[in-house]
mmCIF file of C-alpha atoms in Angstrom:
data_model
loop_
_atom_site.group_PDB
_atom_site.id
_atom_site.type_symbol
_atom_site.label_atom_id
_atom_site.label_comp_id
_atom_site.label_asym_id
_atom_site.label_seq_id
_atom_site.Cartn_x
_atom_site.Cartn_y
_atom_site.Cartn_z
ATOM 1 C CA UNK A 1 0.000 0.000 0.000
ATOM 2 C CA UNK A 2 1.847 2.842 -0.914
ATOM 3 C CA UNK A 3 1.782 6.006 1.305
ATOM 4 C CA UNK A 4 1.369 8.614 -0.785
ATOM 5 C CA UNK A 5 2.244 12.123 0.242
ATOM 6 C CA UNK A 6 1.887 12.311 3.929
ATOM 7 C CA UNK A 7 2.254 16.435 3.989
ATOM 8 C CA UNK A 8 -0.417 16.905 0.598
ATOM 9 C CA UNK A 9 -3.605 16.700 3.044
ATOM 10 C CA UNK A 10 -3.054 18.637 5.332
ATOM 11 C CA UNK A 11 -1.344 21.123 3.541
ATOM 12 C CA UNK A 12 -4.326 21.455 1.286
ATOM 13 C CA UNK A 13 -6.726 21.802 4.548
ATOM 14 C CA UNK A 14 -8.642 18.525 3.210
ATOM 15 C CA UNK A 15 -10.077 15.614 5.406
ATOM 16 C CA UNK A 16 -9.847 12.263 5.580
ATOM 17 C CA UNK A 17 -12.408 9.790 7.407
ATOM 18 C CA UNK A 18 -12.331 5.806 8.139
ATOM 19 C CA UNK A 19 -15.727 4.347 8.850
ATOM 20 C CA UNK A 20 -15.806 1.125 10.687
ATOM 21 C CA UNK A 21 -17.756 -0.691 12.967
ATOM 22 C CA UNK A 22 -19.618 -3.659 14.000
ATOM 23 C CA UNK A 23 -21.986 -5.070 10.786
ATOM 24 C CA UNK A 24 -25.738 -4.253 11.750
ATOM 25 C CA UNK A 25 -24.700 -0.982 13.745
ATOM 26 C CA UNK A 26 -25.254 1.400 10.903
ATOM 27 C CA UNK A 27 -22.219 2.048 8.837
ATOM 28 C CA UNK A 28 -25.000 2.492 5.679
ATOM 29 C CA UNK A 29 -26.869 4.900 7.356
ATOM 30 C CA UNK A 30 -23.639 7.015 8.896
ATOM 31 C CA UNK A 31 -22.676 6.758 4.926
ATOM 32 C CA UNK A 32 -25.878 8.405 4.103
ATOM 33 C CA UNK A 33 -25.872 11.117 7.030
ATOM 34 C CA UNK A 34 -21.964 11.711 6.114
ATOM 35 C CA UNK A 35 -22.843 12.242 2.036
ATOM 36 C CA UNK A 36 -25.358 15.088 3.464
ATOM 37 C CA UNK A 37 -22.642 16.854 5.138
ATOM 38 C CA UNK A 38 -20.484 16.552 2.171
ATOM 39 C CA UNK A 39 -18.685 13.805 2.412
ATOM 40 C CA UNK A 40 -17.632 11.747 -0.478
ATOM 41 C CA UNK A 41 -17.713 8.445 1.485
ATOM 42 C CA UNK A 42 -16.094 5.043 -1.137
ATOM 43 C CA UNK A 43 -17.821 1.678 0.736
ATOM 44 C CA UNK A 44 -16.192 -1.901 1.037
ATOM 45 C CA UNK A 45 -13.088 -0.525 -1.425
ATOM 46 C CA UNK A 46 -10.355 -3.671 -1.408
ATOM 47 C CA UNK A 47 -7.690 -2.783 1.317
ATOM 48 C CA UNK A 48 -5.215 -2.886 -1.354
ATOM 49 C CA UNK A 49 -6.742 -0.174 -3.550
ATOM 50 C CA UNK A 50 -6.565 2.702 -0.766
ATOM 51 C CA UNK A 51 -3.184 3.926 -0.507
ATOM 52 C CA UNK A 52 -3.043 4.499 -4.661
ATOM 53 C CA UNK A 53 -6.951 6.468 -3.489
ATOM 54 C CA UNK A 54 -5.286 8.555 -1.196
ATOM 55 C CA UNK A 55 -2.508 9.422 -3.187
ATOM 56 C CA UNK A 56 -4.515 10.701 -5.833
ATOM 57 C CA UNK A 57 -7.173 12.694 -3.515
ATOM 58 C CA UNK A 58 -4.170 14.586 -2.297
ATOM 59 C CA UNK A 59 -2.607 15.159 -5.597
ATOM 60 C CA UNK A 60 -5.731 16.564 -7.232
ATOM 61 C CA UNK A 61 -7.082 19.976 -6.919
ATOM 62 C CA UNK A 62 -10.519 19.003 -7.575
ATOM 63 C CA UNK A 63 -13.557 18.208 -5.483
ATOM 64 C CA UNK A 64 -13.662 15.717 -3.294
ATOM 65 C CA UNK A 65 -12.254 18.043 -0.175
ATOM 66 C CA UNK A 66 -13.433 15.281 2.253
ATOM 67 C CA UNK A 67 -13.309 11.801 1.499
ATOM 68 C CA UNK A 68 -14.918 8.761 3.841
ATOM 69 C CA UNK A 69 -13.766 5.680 3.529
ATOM 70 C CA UNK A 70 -15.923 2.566 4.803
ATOM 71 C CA UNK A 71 -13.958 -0.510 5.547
ATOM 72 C CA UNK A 72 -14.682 -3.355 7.654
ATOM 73 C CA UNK A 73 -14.663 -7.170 7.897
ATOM 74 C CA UNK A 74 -16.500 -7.488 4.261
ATOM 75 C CA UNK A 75 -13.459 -5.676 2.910
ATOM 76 C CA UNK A 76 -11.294 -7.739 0.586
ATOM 77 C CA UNK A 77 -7.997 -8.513 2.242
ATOM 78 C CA UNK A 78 -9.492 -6.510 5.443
ATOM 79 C CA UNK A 79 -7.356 -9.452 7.844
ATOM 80 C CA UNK A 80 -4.281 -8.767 6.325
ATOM 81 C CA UNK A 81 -3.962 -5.282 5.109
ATOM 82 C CA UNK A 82 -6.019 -3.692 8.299
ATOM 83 C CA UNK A 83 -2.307 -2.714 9.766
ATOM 84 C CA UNK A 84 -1.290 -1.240 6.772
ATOM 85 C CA UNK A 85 -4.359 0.988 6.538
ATOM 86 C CA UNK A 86 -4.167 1.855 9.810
ATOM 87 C CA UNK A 87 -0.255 2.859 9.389
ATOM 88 C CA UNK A 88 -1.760 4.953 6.459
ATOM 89 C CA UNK A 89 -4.429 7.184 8.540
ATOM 90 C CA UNK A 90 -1.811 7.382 11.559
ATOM 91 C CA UNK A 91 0.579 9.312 9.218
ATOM 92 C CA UNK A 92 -1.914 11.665 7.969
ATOM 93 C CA UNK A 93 -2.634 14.314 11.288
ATOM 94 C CA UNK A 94 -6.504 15.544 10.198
ATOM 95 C CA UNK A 95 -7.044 11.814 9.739
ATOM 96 C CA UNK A 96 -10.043 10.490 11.570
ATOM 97 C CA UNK A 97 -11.563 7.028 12.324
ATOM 98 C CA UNK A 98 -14.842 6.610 13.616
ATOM 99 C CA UNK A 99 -16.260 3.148 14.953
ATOM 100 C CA UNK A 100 -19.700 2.289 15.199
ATOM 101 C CA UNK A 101 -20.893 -0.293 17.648
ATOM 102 C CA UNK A 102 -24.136 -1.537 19.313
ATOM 103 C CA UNK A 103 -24.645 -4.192 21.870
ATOM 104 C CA UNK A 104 -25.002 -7.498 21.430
ATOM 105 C CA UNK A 105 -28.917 -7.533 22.150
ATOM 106 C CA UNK A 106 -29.660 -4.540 19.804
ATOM 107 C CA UNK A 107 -27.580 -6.695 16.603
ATOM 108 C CA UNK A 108 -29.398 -9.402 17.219
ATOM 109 C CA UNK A 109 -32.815 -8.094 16.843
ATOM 110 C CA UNK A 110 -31.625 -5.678 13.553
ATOM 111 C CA UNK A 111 -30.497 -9.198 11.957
ATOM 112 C CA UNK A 112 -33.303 -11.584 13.080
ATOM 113 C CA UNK A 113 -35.665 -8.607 11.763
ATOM 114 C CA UNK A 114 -33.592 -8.142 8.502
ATOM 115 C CA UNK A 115 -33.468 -11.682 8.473
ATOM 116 C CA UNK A 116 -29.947 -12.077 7.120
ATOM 117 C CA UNK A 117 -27.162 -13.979 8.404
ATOM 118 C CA UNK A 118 -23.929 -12.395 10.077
ATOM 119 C CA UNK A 119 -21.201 -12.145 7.463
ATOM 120 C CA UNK A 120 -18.617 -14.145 9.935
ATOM 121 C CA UNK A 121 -21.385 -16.700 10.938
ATOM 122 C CA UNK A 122 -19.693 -19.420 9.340
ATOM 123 C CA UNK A 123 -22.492 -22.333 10.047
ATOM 124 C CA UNK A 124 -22.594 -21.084 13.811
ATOM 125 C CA UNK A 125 -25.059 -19.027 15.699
ATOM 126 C CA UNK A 126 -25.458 -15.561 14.861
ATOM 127 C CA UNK A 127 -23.597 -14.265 18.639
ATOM 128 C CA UNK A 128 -20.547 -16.055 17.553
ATOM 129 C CA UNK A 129 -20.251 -14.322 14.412
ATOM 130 C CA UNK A 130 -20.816 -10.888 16.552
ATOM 131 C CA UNK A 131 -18.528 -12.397 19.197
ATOM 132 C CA UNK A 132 -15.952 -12.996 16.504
ATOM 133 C CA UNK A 133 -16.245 -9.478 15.055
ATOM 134 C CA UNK A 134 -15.946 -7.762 17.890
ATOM 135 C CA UNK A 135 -12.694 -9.775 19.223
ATOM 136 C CA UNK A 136 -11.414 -8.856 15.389
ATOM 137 C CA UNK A 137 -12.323 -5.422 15.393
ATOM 138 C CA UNK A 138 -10.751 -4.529 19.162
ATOM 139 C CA UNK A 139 -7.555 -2.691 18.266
ATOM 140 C CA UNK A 140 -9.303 -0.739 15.610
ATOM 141 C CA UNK A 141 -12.088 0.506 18.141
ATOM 142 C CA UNK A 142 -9.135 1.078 20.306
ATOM 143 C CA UNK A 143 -7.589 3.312 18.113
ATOM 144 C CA UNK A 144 -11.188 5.467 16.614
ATOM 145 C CA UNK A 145 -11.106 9.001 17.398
ATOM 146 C CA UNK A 146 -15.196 8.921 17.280
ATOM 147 C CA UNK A 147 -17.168 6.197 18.904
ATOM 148 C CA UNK A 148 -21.104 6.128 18.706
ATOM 149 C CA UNK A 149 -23.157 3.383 20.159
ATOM 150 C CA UNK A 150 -25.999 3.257 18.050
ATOM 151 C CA UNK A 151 -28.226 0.781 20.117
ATOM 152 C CA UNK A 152 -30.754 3.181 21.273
ATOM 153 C CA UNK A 153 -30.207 5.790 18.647
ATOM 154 C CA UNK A 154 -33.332 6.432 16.037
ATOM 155 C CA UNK A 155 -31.573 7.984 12.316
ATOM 156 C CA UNK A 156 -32.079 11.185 13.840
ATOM 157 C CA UNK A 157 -30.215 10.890 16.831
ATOM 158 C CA UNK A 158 -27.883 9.095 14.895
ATOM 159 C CA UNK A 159 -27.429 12.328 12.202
ATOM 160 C CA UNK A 160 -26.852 14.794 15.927
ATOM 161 C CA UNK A 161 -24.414 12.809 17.296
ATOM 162 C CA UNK A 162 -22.241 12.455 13.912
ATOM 163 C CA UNK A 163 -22.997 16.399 12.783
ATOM 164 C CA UNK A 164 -21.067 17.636 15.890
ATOM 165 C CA UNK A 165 -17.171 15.924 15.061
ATOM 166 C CA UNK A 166 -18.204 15.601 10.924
ATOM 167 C CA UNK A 167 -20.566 18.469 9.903
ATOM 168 C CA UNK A 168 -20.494 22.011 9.827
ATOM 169 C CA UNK A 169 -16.990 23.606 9.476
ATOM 170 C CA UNK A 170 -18.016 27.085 10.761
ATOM 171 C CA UNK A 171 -16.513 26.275 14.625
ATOM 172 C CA UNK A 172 -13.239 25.885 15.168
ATOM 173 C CA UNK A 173 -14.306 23.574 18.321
ATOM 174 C CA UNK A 174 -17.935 21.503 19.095
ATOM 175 C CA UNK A 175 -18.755 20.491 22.473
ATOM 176 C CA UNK A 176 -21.752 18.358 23.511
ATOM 177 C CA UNK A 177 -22.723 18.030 26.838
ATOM 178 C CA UNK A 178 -24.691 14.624 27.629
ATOM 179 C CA UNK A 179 -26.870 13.797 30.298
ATOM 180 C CA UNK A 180 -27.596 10.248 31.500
ATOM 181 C CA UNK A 181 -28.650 7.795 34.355
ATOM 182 C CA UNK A 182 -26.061 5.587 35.600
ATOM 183 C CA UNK A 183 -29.061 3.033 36.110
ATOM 184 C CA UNK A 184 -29.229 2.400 32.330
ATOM 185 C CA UNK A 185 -25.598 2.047 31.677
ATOM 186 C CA UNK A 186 -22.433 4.452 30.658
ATOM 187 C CA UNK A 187 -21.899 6.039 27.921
ATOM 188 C CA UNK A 188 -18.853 4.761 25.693
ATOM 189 C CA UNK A 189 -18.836 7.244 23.351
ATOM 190 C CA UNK A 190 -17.370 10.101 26.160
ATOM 191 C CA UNK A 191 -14.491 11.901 26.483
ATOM 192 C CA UNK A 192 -14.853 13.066 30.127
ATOM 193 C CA UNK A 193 -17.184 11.507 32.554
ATOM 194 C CA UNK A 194 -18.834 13.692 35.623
ATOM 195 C CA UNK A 195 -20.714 12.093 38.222
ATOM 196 C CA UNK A 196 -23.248 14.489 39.917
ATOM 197 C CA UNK A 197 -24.580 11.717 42.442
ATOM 198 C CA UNK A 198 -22.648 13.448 44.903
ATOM 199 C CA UNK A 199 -25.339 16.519 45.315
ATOM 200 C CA UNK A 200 -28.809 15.879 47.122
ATOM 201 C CA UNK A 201 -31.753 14.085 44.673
ATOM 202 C CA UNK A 202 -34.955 16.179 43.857
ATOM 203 C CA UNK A 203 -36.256 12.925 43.481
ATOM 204 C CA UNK A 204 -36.843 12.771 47.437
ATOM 205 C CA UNK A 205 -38.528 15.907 47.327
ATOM 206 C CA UNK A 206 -42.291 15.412 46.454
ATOM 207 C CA UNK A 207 -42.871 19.417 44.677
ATOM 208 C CA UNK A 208 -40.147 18.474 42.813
ATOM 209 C CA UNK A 209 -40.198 15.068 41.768
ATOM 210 C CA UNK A 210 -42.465 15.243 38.665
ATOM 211 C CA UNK A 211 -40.209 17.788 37.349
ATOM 212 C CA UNK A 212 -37.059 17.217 35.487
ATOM 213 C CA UNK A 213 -33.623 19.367 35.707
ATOM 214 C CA UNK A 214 -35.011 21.351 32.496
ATOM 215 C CA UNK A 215 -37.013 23.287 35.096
ATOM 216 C CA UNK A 216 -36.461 26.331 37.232
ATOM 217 C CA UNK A 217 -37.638 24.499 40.395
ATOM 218 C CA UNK A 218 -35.068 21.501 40.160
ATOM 219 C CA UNK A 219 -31.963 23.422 38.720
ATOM 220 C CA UNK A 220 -32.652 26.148 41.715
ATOM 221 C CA UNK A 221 -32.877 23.091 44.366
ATOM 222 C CA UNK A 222 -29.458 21.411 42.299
ATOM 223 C CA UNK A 223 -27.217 24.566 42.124
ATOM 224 C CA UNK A 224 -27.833 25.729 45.620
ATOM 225 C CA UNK A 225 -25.645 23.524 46.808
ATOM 226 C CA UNK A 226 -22.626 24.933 48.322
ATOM 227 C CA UNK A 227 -20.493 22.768 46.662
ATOM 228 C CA UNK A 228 -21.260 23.091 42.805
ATOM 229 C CA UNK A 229 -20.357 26.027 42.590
ATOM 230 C CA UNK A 230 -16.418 25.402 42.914
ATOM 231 C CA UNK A 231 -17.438 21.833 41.110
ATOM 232 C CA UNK A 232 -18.715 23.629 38.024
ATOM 233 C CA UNK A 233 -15.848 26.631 37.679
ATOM 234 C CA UNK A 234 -13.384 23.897 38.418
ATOM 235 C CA UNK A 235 -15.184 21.608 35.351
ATOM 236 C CA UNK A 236 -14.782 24.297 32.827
ATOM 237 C CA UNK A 237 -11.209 24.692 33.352
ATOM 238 C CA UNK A 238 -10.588 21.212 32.955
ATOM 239 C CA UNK A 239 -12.602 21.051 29.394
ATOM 240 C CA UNK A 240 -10.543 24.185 28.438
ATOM 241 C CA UNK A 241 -7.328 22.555 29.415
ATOM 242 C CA UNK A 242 -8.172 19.081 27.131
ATOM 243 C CA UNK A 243 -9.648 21.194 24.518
ATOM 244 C CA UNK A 244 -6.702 22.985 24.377
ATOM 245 C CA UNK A 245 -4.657 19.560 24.031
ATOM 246 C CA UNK A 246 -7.095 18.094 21.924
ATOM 247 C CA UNK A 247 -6.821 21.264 19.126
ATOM 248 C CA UNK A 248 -2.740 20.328 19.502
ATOM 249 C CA UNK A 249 -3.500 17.143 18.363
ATOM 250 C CA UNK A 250 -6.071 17.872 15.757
ATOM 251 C CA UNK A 251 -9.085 17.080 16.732
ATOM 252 C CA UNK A 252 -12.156 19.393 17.205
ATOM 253 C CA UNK A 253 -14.677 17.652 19.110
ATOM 254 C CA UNK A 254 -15.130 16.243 22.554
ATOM 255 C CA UNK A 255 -18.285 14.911 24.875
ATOM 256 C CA UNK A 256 -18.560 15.123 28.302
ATOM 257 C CA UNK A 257 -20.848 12.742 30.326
ATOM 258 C CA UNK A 258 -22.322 14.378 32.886
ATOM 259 C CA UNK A 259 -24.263 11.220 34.890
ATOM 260 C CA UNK A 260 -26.783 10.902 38.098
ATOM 261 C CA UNK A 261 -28.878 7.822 39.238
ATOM 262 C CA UNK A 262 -31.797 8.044 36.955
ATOM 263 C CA UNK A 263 -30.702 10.769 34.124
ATOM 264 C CA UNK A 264 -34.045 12.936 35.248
ATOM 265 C CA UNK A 265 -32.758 16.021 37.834
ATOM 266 C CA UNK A 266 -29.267 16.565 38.957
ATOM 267 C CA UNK A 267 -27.350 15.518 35.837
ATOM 268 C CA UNK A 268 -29.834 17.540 33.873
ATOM 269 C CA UNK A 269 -29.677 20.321 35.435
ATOM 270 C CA UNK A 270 -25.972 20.429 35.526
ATOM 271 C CA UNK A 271 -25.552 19.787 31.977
ATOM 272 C CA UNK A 272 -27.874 23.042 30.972
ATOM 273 C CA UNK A 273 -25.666 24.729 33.663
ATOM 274 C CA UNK A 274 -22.632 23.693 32.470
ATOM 275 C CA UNK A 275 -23.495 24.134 28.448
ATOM 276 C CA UNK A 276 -24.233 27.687 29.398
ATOM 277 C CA UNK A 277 -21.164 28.345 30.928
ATOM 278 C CA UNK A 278 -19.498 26.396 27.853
ATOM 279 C CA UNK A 279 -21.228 28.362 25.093
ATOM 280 C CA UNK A 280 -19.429 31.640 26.003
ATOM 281 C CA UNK A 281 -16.426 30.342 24.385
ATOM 282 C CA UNK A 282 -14.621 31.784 21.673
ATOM 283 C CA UNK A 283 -15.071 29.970 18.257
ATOM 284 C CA UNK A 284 -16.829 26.608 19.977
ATOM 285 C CA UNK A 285 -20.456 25.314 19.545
ATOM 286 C CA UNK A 286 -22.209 23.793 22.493
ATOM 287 C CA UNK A 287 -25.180 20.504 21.605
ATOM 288 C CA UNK A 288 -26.715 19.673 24.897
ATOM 289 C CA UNK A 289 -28.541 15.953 24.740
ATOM 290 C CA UNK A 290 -30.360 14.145 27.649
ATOM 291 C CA UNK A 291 -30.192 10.514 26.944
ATOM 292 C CA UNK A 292 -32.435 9.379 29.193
ATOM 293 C CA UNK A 293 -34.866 12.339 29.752
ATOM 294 C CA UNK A 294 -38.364 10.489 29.546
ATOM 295 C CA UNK A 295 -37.333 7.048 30.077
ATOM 296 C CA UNK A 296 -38.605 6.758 33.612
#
């Protein structure tokens, strides 16, 4: 595979994208959602084909300016040319890889409903050909810059949580705050985790237990506390310090977690806090989701 010139993308302020991911956790659809931003995404190319690609989308001074490339375990020679193309995207700095991945519960169902077999099934059941991808595909997801878990996320949510890192190129920096319950599980798709189970639960209080930390009562009750405060001030310093190391390296996105028991009050209404404080920030767009808002 041959390298190419390692200087020509970045010199001519182009981008470069590896998709990959488990089969059945939307690599089509991120394809589709990419295409819309303006991606010119090139799906299940042989592994031997991409270097001479890249060489010639740096050499030319015609469209594409970003180019996707989707490559996974249906990839011709994807076993033995994965380090190669790997070695390719680590020597190009505005290089990105992003990984899809869903649980094993959520692939099952999208294949027993598509009613196709896995493609590294082999004659056995359909978990050990998702057991055998995922053991395949560990030093790749290792290595991804972006990681969405798509299990619970409708095309919509999907298209949010890929327009922050891929979209628009107006901000020099995108931030999304998150919101979740640690009762339904961690995120994995985080960059910095908070953990605001610390601080007293509206959910004791009866006034306040219908509401959510979207409204005045609950974030009132949450940020009274003496403590978050310092918690918060000493928060945004910390996302300003990684920012600024993340910028070094390239890279011009980052989540932070923010989590409480049941995703409903205090990790709510510290994320809105927090977002607000964020969104004063020169050159950097703030998303704000609640994962689990509603799911009680």
């Amino acid at each position: 595979m041959d390298a190419g010139d390692d200087d020509g993308h970045a010199a001519r302020g182009r981008e470069l994208l590896l998709i990959s991911g488990m089969s059945g956790a939307g690599k089509g659809t991120a394809s589709k959602v990419l295409e819309e931003f303006g991606w010119y995404v090139v799906d299940n190319l042989p592994l031997t084909f991409v270097g001479d690609l890249l060489a010639r989308f740096e050499e030319s001074d015609d469209e594409p300016l970003r180019l996707a490339i989707v490559a996974d375990t249906r990839s011709l020679g994807f076993d033995e040319h994965l380090g190669d193309l790997l070695d390719l995207f680590d020597r190009r700095p505005q290089a990105r890889i992003l990984f899809l991945e869903a649980s094993d519960e959520a692939l099952v169902s999208r294949f027993n409903n598509v009613r196709r077999s896995h493609p590294l099934q082999s004659g056995g059941g359909l978990i050990d050909g998702i057991t055998r991808e995922r053991r395949i595909l560990e030093g790749l997801r290792g290595r991804a810059d972006v990681v969405v878990d798509t299990s619970a996320l409708s095309v919509h949510d999907l298209r949010h949580r890929l327009e922050t890192p891929f979209g628009d190129l107006g901000f020099d920096f995108h931030l999304t705050v998150e919101s979740f319950g640690f009762k339904y599980g961690v995120p994995v798709d985080v960059d910095m985790l908070m953990d605001m189970r610390f601080l007293p639960n509206p959910h004791w209080i009866p006034e306040l237990q219908p509401h959510t930390g979207r409204d005045k009562p609950v974030q009132d009750y949450v940020l009274a506390d003496e403590s978050i405060e310092e918690y918060l001030r000493a928060a945004v310093s910390m996302i300003r310090l990684a920012m600024t190391g993340y910028r070094r390296e390239g890279k011009r996105y980052m989540t932070i977690a923010v989590g409480c028991t049941g995703g409903k009050h205090r990790s709510v209404a510290i994320s809105e806090s927090l977002a607000g404080r964020l969104s004063g920030l020169d050159s950097v767009e703030v998303h704000v989701r609640h994962r689990d808002l509603g799911r009680e």
